[in-house]
mmCIF file of C-alpha atoms in Angstrom:
data_model
loop_
_atom_site.group_PDB
_atom_site.id
_atom_site.type_symbol
_atom_site.label_atom_id
_atom_site.label_comp_id
_atom_site.label_asym_id
_atom_site.label_seq_id
_atom_site.Cartn_x
_atom_site.Cartn_y
_atom_site.Cartn_z
ATOM 1 C CA MET A 333 -23.317 5.959 -50.620
ATOM 2 C CA LEU A 334 -24.152 7.132 -47.095
ATOM 3 C CA LYS A 335 -23.330 3.672 -45.762
ATOM 4 C CA LYS A 336 -19.961 3.697 -47.591
ATOM 5 C CA ASN A 337 -19.114 7.159 -46.217
ATOM 6 C CA ALA A 338 -20.118 6.079 -42.725
ATOM 7 C CA SER A 339 -17.933 2.985 -43.019
ATOM 8 C CA ARG A 340 -14.999 5.127 -44.179
ATOM 9 C CA LEU A 341 -15.450 7.477 -41.242
ATOM 10 C CA VAL A 342 -15.467 4.554 -38.813
ATOM 11 C CA LEU A 343 -12.325 3.132 -40.437
ATOM 12 C CA ILE A 344 -10.560 6.505 -40.319
ATOM 13 C CA SER A 345 -11.536 6.896 -36.657
ATOM 14 C CA LEU A 346 -10.187 3.448 -35.833
ATOM 15 C CA LEU A 347 -6.943 4.143 -37.695
ATOM 16 C CA LEU A 348 -6.488 7.478 -35.945
ATOM 17 C CA GLY A 349 -7.207 5.843 -32.599
ATOM 18 C CA SER A 350 -4.630 3.137 -33.295
ATOM 19 C CA ALA A 351 -2.053 5.727 -34.345
ATOM 20 C CA HIS A 352 -2.701 7.746 -31.181
ATOM 21 C CA ALA A 353 -2.346 4.656 -28.981
ATOM 22 C CA ALA A 354 0.860 3.593 -30.728
ATOM 23 C CA SER A 355 2.441 7.011 -30.140
ATOM 24 C CA PHE A 356 1.201 7.357 -26.568
ATOM 25 C CA THR A 357 3.915 7.360 -23.925
ATOM 26 C CA VAL A 358 3.576 7.388 -20.164
ATOM 27 C CA GLY A 359 6.546 8.431 -18.052
ATOM 28 C CA LEU A 360 6.920 7.034 -14.540
ATOM 29 C CA ALA A 361 9.208 8.799 -12.071
ATOM 30 C CA PHE A 362 9.629 6.504 -9.086
ATOM 31 C CA ASP A 363 10.369 7.268 -5.473
ATOM 32 C CA LEU A 364 13.251 5.621 -3.599
ATOM 33 C CA GLY A 365 13.130 1.849 -3.826
ATOM 34 C CA GLY A 366 12.562 1.629 -7.574
ATOM 35 C CA ARG A 367 10.065 -0.261 -9.672
ATOM 36 C CA ASN A 368 10.592 -3.621 -7.972
ATOM 37 C CA ASP A 369 10.125 -2.487 -4.378
ATOM 38 C CA GLN A 370 7.157 -4.881 -3.904
ATOM 39 C CA GLY A 371 5.240 -1.864 -2.717
ATOM 40 C CA PHE A 372 4.205 1.589 -3.834
ATOM 41 C CA ASN A 373 6.449 1.959 -6.894
ATOM 42 C CA GLN A 374 5.760 -1.533 -8.149
ATOM 43 C CA GLY A 375 2.023 -0.974 -7.863
ATOM 44 C CA ALA A 376 2.254 2.118 -10.057
ATOM 45 C CA PHE A 377 4.352 0.274 -12.630
ATOM 46 C CA GLU A 378 1.972 -2.690 -12.746
ATOM 47 C CA GLY A 379 -1.022 -0.381 -13.225
ATOM 48 C CA ALA A 380 0.656 1.473 -16.080
ATOM 49 C CA LYS A 381 1.657 -1.817 -17.734
ATOM 50 C CA ARG A 382 -1.910 -3.100 -17.535
ATOM 51 C CA ALA A 383 -3.284 0.048 -19.165
ATOM 52 C CA ILE A 384 -0.653 0.112 -21.924
ATOM 53 C CA ALA A 385 -1.338 -3.557 -22.676
ATOM 54 C CA GLU A 386 -4.961 -2.596 -23.382
ATOM 55 C CA VAL A 387 -4.573 0.714 -25.224
ATOM 56 C CA GLY A 388 -1.096 0.444 -26.754
ATOM 57 C CA GLY A 389 1.900 2.712 -26.356
ATOM 58 C CA SER A 390 5.044 2.587 -24.263
ATOM 59 C CA ILE A 391 6.412 3.297 -20.787
ATOM 60 C CA GLN A 392 9.516 5.289 -19.905
ATOM 61 C CA THR A 393 10.858 5.263 -16.350
ATOM 62 C CA TYR A 394 13.184 7.165 -14.064
ATOM 63 C CA GLU A 395 14.583 5.548 -10.902
ATOM 64 C CA PRO A 396 16.372 7.754 -8.354
ATOM 65 C CA LYS A 397 19.280 6.191 -6.505
ATOM 66 C CA THR A 398 19.479 8.766 -3.725
ATOM 67 C CA LEU A 399 17.078 11.066 -1.918
ATOM 68 C CA GLU A 400 18.562 14.052 -3.755
ATOM 69 C CA GLU A 401 17.696 12.497 -7.119
ATOM 70 C CA VAL A 402 13.974 12.122 -6.379
ATOM 71 C CA GLY A 403 12.016 14.324 -8.797
ATOM 72 C CA LYS A 404 14.969 15.157 -11.030
ATOM 73 C CA GLY A 405 13.863 12.840 -13.830
ATOM 74 C CA ILE A 406 10.412 14.351 -14.322
ATOM 75 C CA ASP A 407 11.513 17.181 -16.595
ATOM 76 C CA GLY A 408 13.516 14.696 -18.673
ATOM 77 C CA LEU A 409 10.490 12.437 -19.158
ATOM 78 C CA ALA A 410 8.475 15.421 -20.359
ATOM 79 C CA LYS A 411 11.232 16.479 -22.777
ATOM 80 C CA LYS A 412 11.333 12.959 -24.211
ATOM 81 C CA GLY A 413 7.725 13.464 -25.257
ATOM 82 C CA ALA A 414 5.753 11.621 -22.583
ATOM 83 C CA ASN A 415 2.053 12.437 -22.977
ATOM 84 C CA LEU A 416 1.465 11.643 -19.323
ATOM 85 C CA VAL A 417 4.070 11.930 -16.573
ATOM 86 C CA VAL A 418 3.396 10.232 -13.235
ATOM 87 C CA GLY A 419 5.413 11.108 -10.146
ATOM 88 C CA VAL A 420 5.131 8.243 -7.662
ATOM 89 C CA GLY A 421 5.075 9.533 -4.094
ATOM 90 C CA PHE A 422 4.620 12.934 -2.477
ATOM 91 C CA ALA A 423 8.358 13.674 -2.770
ATOM 92 C CA ASN A 424 7.843 14.088 -6.530
ATOM 93 C CA ASN A 425 5.077 16.654 -6.147
ATOM 94 C CA GLY A 426 7.181 19.810 -6.351
ATOM 95 C CA ALA A 427 8.842 18.647 -9.561
ATOM 96 C CA ILE A 428 5.483 17.599 -11.050
ATOM 97 C CA THR A 429 3.951 21.023 -10.334
ATOM 98 C CA GLY A 430 6.966 22.878 -11.734
ATOM 99 C CA THR A 431 7.321 20.781 -14.887
ATOM 100 C CA ALA A 432 3.579 20.867 -15.566
ATOM 101 C CA ALA A 433 3.639 24.677 -15.596
ATOM 102 C CA SER A 434 6.229 24.717 -18.394
ATOM 103 C CA ASN A 435 4.629 21.889 -20.406
ATOM 104 C CA PRO A 436 0.955 22.852 -20.794
ATOM 105 C CA ASP A 437 0.314 20.361 -23.613
ATOM 106 C CA ALA A 438 1.185 17.306 -21.520
ATOM 107 C CA HIS A 439 -0.603 15.852 -18.505
ATOM 108 C CA PHE A 440 0.945 15.304 -15.086
ATOM 109 C CA VAL A 441 0.021 13.200 -12.072
ATOM 110 C CA THR A 442 1.286 12.892 -8.528
ATOM 111 C CA VAL A 443 0.521 9.699 -6.657
ATOM 112 C CA ASP A 444 -0.180 10.498 -2.993
ATOM 113 C CA ASP A 445 -0.290 14.287 -3.214
ATOM 114 C CA LEU A 446 -2.165 17.078 -4.981
ATOM 115 C CA PRO A 447 -0.109 19.066 -7.527
ATOM 116 C CA LYS A 448 -1.036 22.517 -8.833
ATOM 117 C CA GLY A 449 -2.082 23.341 -12.373
ATOM 118 C CA GLU A 450 -4.912 22.755 -14.828
ATOM 119 C CA ASN A 451 -2.971 19.929 -16.475
ATOM 120 C CA THR A 452 -2.358 18.046 -13.208
ATOM 121 C CA VAL A 453 -4.141 15.406 -11.153
ATOM 122 C CA GLY A 454 -3.496 14.053 -7.670
ATOM 123 C CA LEU A 455 -4.236 10.381 -7.021
ATOM 124 C CA ARG A 456 -4.909 10.187 -3.311
ATOM 125 C CA PHE A 457 -6.127 7.389 -1.101
ATOM 126 C CA ARG A 458 -8.302 6.930 1.947
ATOM 127 C CA GLU A 459 -5.630 4.846 3.641
ATOM 128 C CA HIS A 460 -7.361 5.210 6.983
ATOM 129 C CA GLU A 461 -10.253 3.040 5.785
ATOM 130 C CA GLY A 462 -8.134 -0.044 5.082
ATOM 131 C CA SER A 463 -5.985 0.632 8.134
ATOM 132 C CA PHE A 464 -9.125 0.608 10.275
ATOM 133 C CA LEU A 465 -9.894 -2.932 9.089
ATOM 134 C CA ALA A 466 -6.306 -4.017 9.783
ATOM 135 C CA GLY A 467 -6.488 -2.446 13.238
ATOM 136 C CA TRP A 468 -9.765 -4.216 13.970
ATOM 137 C CA LEU A 469 -8.173 -7.540 13.001
ATOM 138 C CA ALA A 470 -5.066 -6.837 15.105
ATOM 139 C CA GLY A 471 -7.214 -5.912 18.097
ATOM 140 C CA LYS A 472 -9.125 -9.173 17.827
ATOM 141 C CA GLN A 473 -6.022 -11.329 17.333
ATOM 142 C CA SER A 474 -3.388 -9.870 19.654
ATOM 143 C CA ALA A 475 -2.421 -12.208 22.495
ATOM 144 C CA THR A 476 -0.985 -9.422 24.664
ATOM 145 C CA GLY A 477 -3.172 -6.404 23.875
ATOM 146 C CA ARG A 478 0.016 -4.606 22.810
ATOM 147 C CA ILE A 479 0.149 -3.587 19.146
ATOM 148 C CA GLY A 480 2.646 -1.471 17.187
ATOM 149 C CA PHE A 481 2.634 1.027 14.335
ATOM 150 C CA ILE A 482 5.812 2.081 12.501
ATOM 151 C CA GLY A 483 5.546 5.063 10.165
ATOM 152 C CA GLY A 484 8.245 6.083 7.718
ATOM 153 C CA LEU A 485 7.852 9.786 8.476
ATOM 154 C CA ASP A 486 5.533 11.968 10.567
ATOM 155 C CA ILE A 487 3.489 13.454 7.699
ATOM 156 C CA PRO A 488 -0.255 13.628 6.904
ATOM 157 C CA VAL A 489 -0.371 10.661 4.518
ATOM 158 C CA ILE A 490 1.352 8.347 7.031
ATOM 159 C CA ASN A 491 -0.753 9.697 9.850
ATOM 160 C CA ARG A 492 -3.881 8.668 7.944
ATOM 161 C CA PHE A 493 -2.593 5.092 8.145
ATOM 162 C CA LYS A 494 -1.895 5.568 11.848
ATOM 163 C CA ALA A 495 -5.223 7.206 12.722
ATOM 164 C CA GLY A 496 -7.297 4.559 10.984
ATOM 165 C CA PHE A 497 -5.241 1.732 12.498
ATOM 166 C CA GLN A 498 -5.501 3.097 16.040
ATOM 167 C CA ALA A 499 -9.254 3.596 15.651
ATOM 168 C CA GLY A 500 -9.700 0.046 14.348
ATOM 169 C CA VAL A 501 -7.728 -1.428 17.249
ATOM 170 C CA LYS A 502 -9.805 0.502 19.779
ATOM 171 C CA PHE A 503 -13.062 -0.457 18.062
ATOM 172 C CA ALA A 504 -12.166 -4.142 18.401
ATOM 173 C CA CYS A 505 -10.315 -3.990 21.713
ATOM 174 C CA PRO A 506 -10.833 -0.883 23.885
ATOM 175 C CA ALA A 507 -8.237 -2.103 26.388
ATOM 176 C CA CYS A 508 -5.508 -2.604 23.770
ATOM 177 C CA LYS A 509 -2.566 -0.210 23.560
ATOM 178 C CA VAL A 510 -0.972 0.967 20.301
ATOM 179 C CA THR A 511 2.693 2.008 20.400
ATOM 180 C CA VAL A 512 3.709 4.424 17.622
ATOM 181 C CA SER A 513 7.173 5.183 16.263
ATOM 182 C CA TYR A 514 8.595 6.833 13.116
ATOM 183 C CA VAL A 515 11.701 5.675 11.295
ATOM 184 C CA ASP A 516 13.169 9.099 10.486
ATOM 185 C CA ASN A 517 12.421 12.816 10.143
ATOM 186 C CA ASP A 518 12.924 12.951 6.366
ATOM 187 C CA THR A 519 12.020 10.742 3.410
ATOM 188 C CA GLN A 520 14.983 8.469 4.163
ATOM 189 C CA GLY A 521 12.547 7.001 6.666
ATOM 190 C CA PHE A 522 11.025 5.088 3.774
ATOM 191 C CA ASN A 523 14.298 3.414 2.873
ATOM 192 C CA ASN A 524 15.927 2.414 6.157
ATOM 193 C CA PRO A 525 15.011 -1.194 6.999
ATOM 194 C CA LYS A 526 17.803 -1.550 9.569
ATOM 195 C CA LYS A 527 16.377 1.212 11.738
ATOM 196 C CA ALA A 528 12.843 -0.125 11.322
ATOM 197 C CA GLN A 529 14.063 -3.529 12.520
ATOM 198 C CA LEU A 530 15.560 -1.950 15.643
ATOM 199 C CA ILE A 531 12.269 -0.167 16.324
ATOM 200 C CA ALA A 532 10.334 -3.414 15.890
ATOM 201 C CA ALA A 533 12.718 -5.232 18.238
ATOM 202 C CA GLY A 534 12.141 -2.576 20.901
ATOM 203 C CA MET A 535 8.378 -2.875 20.506
ATOM 204 C CA MET A 536 8.510 -6.667 20.870
ATOM 205 C CA LYS A 537 10.578 -6.263 24.027
ATOM 206 C CA SER A 538 7.688 -4.253 25.468
ATOM 207 C CA GLY A 539 5.209 -7.048 24.677
ATOM 208 C CA VAL A 540 3.978 -5.990 21.222
ATOM 209 C CA ASP A 541 3.037 -9.044 19.166
ATOM 210 C CA ILE A 542 1.482 -7.471 16.037
ATOM 211 C CA ILE A 543 3.138 -4.550 14.187
ATOM 212 C CA TYR A 544 1.867 -2.584 11.193
ATOM 213 C CA ALA A 545 4.411 -0.618 9.137
ATOM 214 C CA ALA A 546 3.536 2.164 6.700
ATOM 215 C CA ALA A 547 7.132 2.910 5.849
ATOM 216 C CA GLY A 548 7.910 1.879 2.281
ATOM 217 C CA ALA A 549 11.058 -0.206 1.940
ATOM 218 C CA SER A 550 11.781 0.271 5.650
ATOM 219 C CA GLY A 551 8.958 -2.179 6.281
ATOM 220 C CA TYR A 552 11.251 -5.027 5.258
ATOM 221 C CA GLY A 553 13.138 -4.404 8.481
ATOM 222 C CA LEU A 554 9.973 -5.216 10.407
ATOM 223 C CA ILE A 555 9.562 -8.452 8.449
ATOM 224 C CA GLU A 556 13.168 -9.392 9.200
ATOM 225 C CA GLN A 557 12.568 -8.817 12.906
ATOM 226 C CA VAL A 558 9.461 -11.020 12.902
ATOM 227 C CA LYS A 559 11.504 -13.688 11.118
ATOM 228 C CA ALA A 560 14.254 -13.379 13.742
ATOM 229 C CA GLN A 561 11.739 -13.383 16.608
ATOM 230 C CA PRO A 562 8.709 -15.400 15.475
ATOM 231 C CA CYS A 563 7.183 -15.500 18.950
ATOM 232 C CA LEU A 564 7.039 -13.865 22.362
ATOM 233 C CA ARG A 565 7.661 -15.967 25.456
ATOM 234 C CA ALA A 566 5.678 -15.554 28.670
ATOM 235 C CA SER A 567 8.946 -15.428 30.630
ATOM 236 C CA GLY A 568 10.146 -12.509 28.509
ATOM 237 C CA LEU A 569 7.073 -10.300 28.846
ATOM 238 C CA PRO A 570 7.543 -7.064 30.786
ATOM 239 C CA GLU A 571 5.801 -6.443 34.087
ATOM 240 C CA GLY A 572 2.082 -5.804 33.654
ATOM 241 C CA VAL A 573 1.820 -7.631 30.306
ATOM 242 C CA ARG A 574 0.509 -11.181 30.011
ATOM 243 C CA PHE A 575 -1.002 -13.487 27.432
ATOM 244 C CA THR A 576 -4.776 -13.189 27.368
ATOM 245 C CA SER A 577 -5.512 -15.496 24.412
ATOM 246 C CA ASN A 578 -4.051 -18.229 22.247
ATOM 247 C CA ASN A 579 -5.945 -17.751 18.990
ATOM 248 C CA PHE A 580 -3.519 -19.648 16.764
ATOM 249 C CA ALA A 581 -3.023 -22.799 18.857
ATOM 250 C CA SER A 582 -4.710 -24.994 16.234
ATOM 251 C CA VAL A 583 -2.782 -23.646 13.234
ATOM 252 C CA PRO A 584 -0.038 -26.102 12.104
ATOM 253 C CA ARG A 585 3.526 -24.910 12.723
ATOM 254 C CA SER A 586 6.744 -25.565 10.861
ATOM 255 C CA ALA A 587 9.424 -27.576 12.634
ATOM 256 C CA GLY A 588 11.495 -24.422 12.988
ATOM 257 C CA ASP A 589 8.592 -22.520 14.518
ATOM 258 C CA GLN A 590 7.841 -25.329 16.960
ATOM 259 C CA LYS A 591 11.435 -25.349 18.113
ATOM 260 C CA ALA A 592 11.782 -21.575 18.386
ATOM 261 C CA CYS A 593 8.425 -21.178 20.114
ATOM 262 C CA ALA A 594 8.330 -24.216 22.410
ATOM 263 C CA GLY A 595 6.689 -23.749 25.787
ATOM 264 C CA ASP A 596 4.428 -20.867 26.773
ATOM 265 C CA ALA A 597 4.805 -18.617 23.721
ATOM 266 C CA ARG A 598 2.654 -16.791 21.176
ATOM 267 C CA PRO A 599 3.494 -15.948 17.537
ATOM 268 C CA THR A 600 4.451 -12.480 16.347
ATOM 269 C CA PHE A 601 3.040 -10.934 13.165
ATOM 270 C CA PHE A 602 3.603 -8.071 10.765
ATOM 271 C CA ILE A 603 0.916 -6.329 8.734
ATOM 272 C CA GLY A 604 2.055 -5.448 5.216
ATOM 273 C CA VAL A 605 1.188 -2.360 3.220
ATOM 274 C CA ASP A 606 0.612 -1.082 -0.331
ATOM 275 C CA THR A 607 0.918 -4.466 -2.107
ATOM 276 C CA ASN A 608 0.083 -7.956 -0.865
ATOM 277 C CA GLN A 609 3.032 -8.854 1.350
ATOM 278 C CA ASN A 610 1.353 -11.804 3.085
ATOM 279 C CA GLY A 611 3.639 -14.287 1.323
ATOM 280 C CA LEU A 612 6.711 -12.631 2.858
ATOM 281 C CA GLY A 613 5.628 -14.093 6.196
ATOM 282 C CA ASP A 614 5.780 -17.636 4.825
ATOM 283 C CA PHE A 615 9.239 -18.208 6.239
ATOM 284 C CA ASP A 616 9.266 -21.976 5.639
ATOM 285 C CA LYS A 617 7.835 -21.747 2.094
ATOM 286 C CA ASN A 618 4.790 -23.781 3.086
ATOM 287 C CA PRO A 619 1.445 -21.925 3.034
ATOM 288 C CA ALA A 620 -0.156 -24.760 5.041
ATOM 289 C CA THR A 621 1.824 -23.839 8.177
ATOM 290 C CA LEU A 622 1.397 -20.724 10.313
ATOM 291 C CA ASN A 623 2.163 -17.543 8.390
ATOM 292 C CA HIS A 624 3.647 -14.516 10.141
ATOM 293 C CA GLY A 625 2.020 -11.961 7.847
ATOM 294 C CA LEU A 626 -1.365 -11.355 9.492
ATOM 295 C CA THR A 627 -2.651 -9.405 6.493
ATOM 296 C CA SER A 628 -1.737 -6.531 4.167
ATOM 297 C CA VAL A 629 -3.490 -3.218 3.610
ATOM 298 C CA LEU A 630 -3.628 -2.951 -0.159
ATOM 299 C CA LYS A 631 -3.216 0.564 -1.418
ATOM 300 C CA ARG A 632 -4.303 -0.092 -4.970
ATOM 301 C CA VAL A 633 -1.922 2.310 -6.629
ATOM 302 C CA ASP A 634 -2.101 -0.062 -9.592
ATOM 303 C CA ASN A 635 -5.841 0.559 -10.039
ATOM 304 C CA ALA A 636 -5.466 4.324 -9.664
ATOM 305 C CA VAL A 637 -2.576 4.601 -12.138
ATOM 306 C CA TYR A 638 -4.312 2.214 -14.535
ATOM 307 C CA SER A 639 -7.429 4.405 -14.564
ATOM 308 C CA ILE A 640 -5.605 7.677 -15.277
ATOM 309 C CA VAL A 641 -3.281 6.186 -17.928
ATOM 310 C CA LYS A 642 -6.193 4.630 -19.761
ATOM 311 C CA GLU A 643 -8.225 7.833 -19.501
ATOM 312 C CA VAL A 644 -5.490 9.976 -21.079
ATOM 313 C CA ALA A 645 -4.498 7.370 -23.675
ATOM 314 C CA GLU A 646 -8.094 7.104 -24.877
ATOM 315 C CA GLY A 647 -8.390 10.875 -25.182
ATOM 316 C CA ARG A 648 -11.208 11.265 -22.699
ATOM 317 C CA PRO A 649 -11.981 14.768 -21.352
ATOM 318 C CA TRP A 650 -9.395 15.855 -18.824
ATOM 319 C CA ARG A 651 -10.542 16.562 -15.284
ATOM 320 C CA ALA A 652 -7.866 18.264 -13.220
ATOM 321 C CA GLY A 653 -7.624 18.078 -9.444
ATOM 322 C CA ASP A 654 -8.098 15.468 -6.777
ATOM 323 C CA ARG A 655 -9.051 11.815 -7.358
ATOM 324 C CA SER A 656 -9.950 9.898 -4.199
ATOM 325 C CA PHE A 657 -9.657 6.116 -3.861
ATOM 326 C CA GLY A 658 -10.924 4.014 -0.958
ATOM 327 C CA LEU A 659 -12.816 0.860 -0.006
ATOM 328 C CA SER A 660 -15.850 1.826 -2.088
ATOM 329 C CA ASN A 661 -14.113 2.219 -5.456
ATOM 330 C CA GLY A 662 -11.297 -0.339 -5.512
ATOM 331 C CA GLY A 663 -8.585 1.934 -4.149
ATOM 332 C CA ILE A 664 -8.115 0.239 -0.780
ATOM 333 C CA ASP A 665 -8.503 -3.395 0.271
ATOM 334 C CA LEU A 666 -7.390 -5.961 2.822
ATOM 335 C CA ALA A 667 -5.532 -9.061 1.596
ATOM 336 C CA VAL A 668 -6.875 -12.494 2.493
ATOM 337 C CA ASP A 669 -5.275 -15.368 0.588
ATOM 338 C CA LYS A 670 -3.776 -18.827 0.968
ATOM 339 C CA TYR A 671 -1.071 -17.497 3.257
ATOM 340 C CA ASN A 672 -3.242 -15.957 5.961
ATOM 341 C CA GLN A 673 -6.661 -17.567 5.589
ATOM 342 C CA ALA A 674 -5.935 -19.960 8.482
ATOM 343 C CA LEU A 675 -5.232 -16.946 10.718
ATOM 344 C CA ILE A 676 -8.723 -15.507 10.195
ATOM 345 C CA PRO A 677 -11.539 -17.888 11.216
ATOM 346 C CA GLU A 678 -14.659 -17.859 9.068
ATOM 347 C CA ALA A 679 -16.789 -16.151 11.729
ATOM 348 C CA MET A 680 -14.177 -13.406 12.114
ATOM 349 C CA LYS A 681 -13.992 -13.003 8.346
ATOM 350 C CA LYS A 682 -17.754 -12.437 8.191
ATOM 351 C CA ASN A 683 -17.543 -9.892 11.007
ATOM 352 C CA LEU A 684 -14.723 -8.167 9.144
ATOM 353 C CA GLU A 685 -16.915 -7.942 6.039
ATOM 354 C CA THR A 686 -19.671 -6.405 8.157
ATOM 355 C CA VAL A 687 -17.272 -3.821 9.562
ATOM 356 C CA GLU A 688 -16.145 -2.996 6.015
ATOM 357 C CA LYS A 689 -19.748 -2.427 4.911
ATOM 358 C CA LEU A 690 -20.323 -0.142 7.896
ATOM 359 C CA VAL A 691 -17.264 1.912 6.938
ATOM 360 C CA ILE A 692 -18.310 2.158 3.284
ATOM 361 C CA GLY A 693 -21.850 3.093 4.267
ATOM 362 C CA GLY A 694 -20.661 5.791 6.665
ATOM 363 C CA THR A 695 -22.063 4.214 9.821
ATOM 364 C CA ILE A 696 -18.517 3.949 11.131
ATOM 365 C CA LYS A 697 -16.697 7.256 10.739
ATOM 366 C CA VAL A 698 -12.993 6.493 10.401
ATOM 367 C CA PRO A 699 -10.711 9.361 11.476
ATOM 368 C CA ALA A 700 -8.079 10.529 9.013
ATOM 369 C CA LYS A 701 -5.882 12.199 11.618
#
């Protein structure tokens, strides 16, 4: 009899769990750029999809078309019955905090900022850790010692990218110079690729051969500039700047690259951000030839969103406040794949892994500002 009752209780529990999962809804309010931005928004969407595929339920989304619309869909997602509402990007934080206060039975999350309220969580990242690794790689690989950083907006989260990148460059190459520029003075700076391309062009004119952009969709402007100017020529370098290395001489080039970069020239590179953008530097659609995406700093928004969606969907105890993601817990990474593996020799890769371990272990203290 006891065994039968126990079996019934297990069955009831399973049925209740299935019913809860089936009725669970997560609402995603994106930032500018939408779900298919190949960056921040897309990472959040992919993480939510992965969690829902495991626990059951559905996803509702809101995509703003203009800066003024950012955050306006959060209240609507809550009213539609979303159990968990995720605002992607700091621009959604005010709306998340306000809506959470009037919907105490639901849970709310801001990606990249810390909202207020006992039913809220902030998913934040130690971007400076991954940016340090990217900076170290750029410092080792630059042919001119001139490196660039383009931020979408001069705010703390973007300055964590900048601080870590600058520190990594200096750790690898004390003599290297990092030029910094911001796309705009409001959040439109994350959605203005034309201006980012102009900034990148100006940096290249000053001898910068590797540029890292933490600027959302504006970063595509940098990629377009690298595509338009895949190399720097010795004759075009400004006074006081010269080539000091030729690290990629043995990497096969496409016919187009060979023609555009004939003579005394060195390739230019972008460093991607948020998702793996290495493949966007494969301009000739052949991974075997030189790629112009040196690497990408992966901000694993997908892992962070996956973890919080699964936690709420499974009914685990709620823990409000800050959640921090970095190199040590799968929140930050550096992308090495078929597109850029030829750009990073095996010995350099091993040194990079050593640097990463030193950062994780605390031997190297990476500045956040």
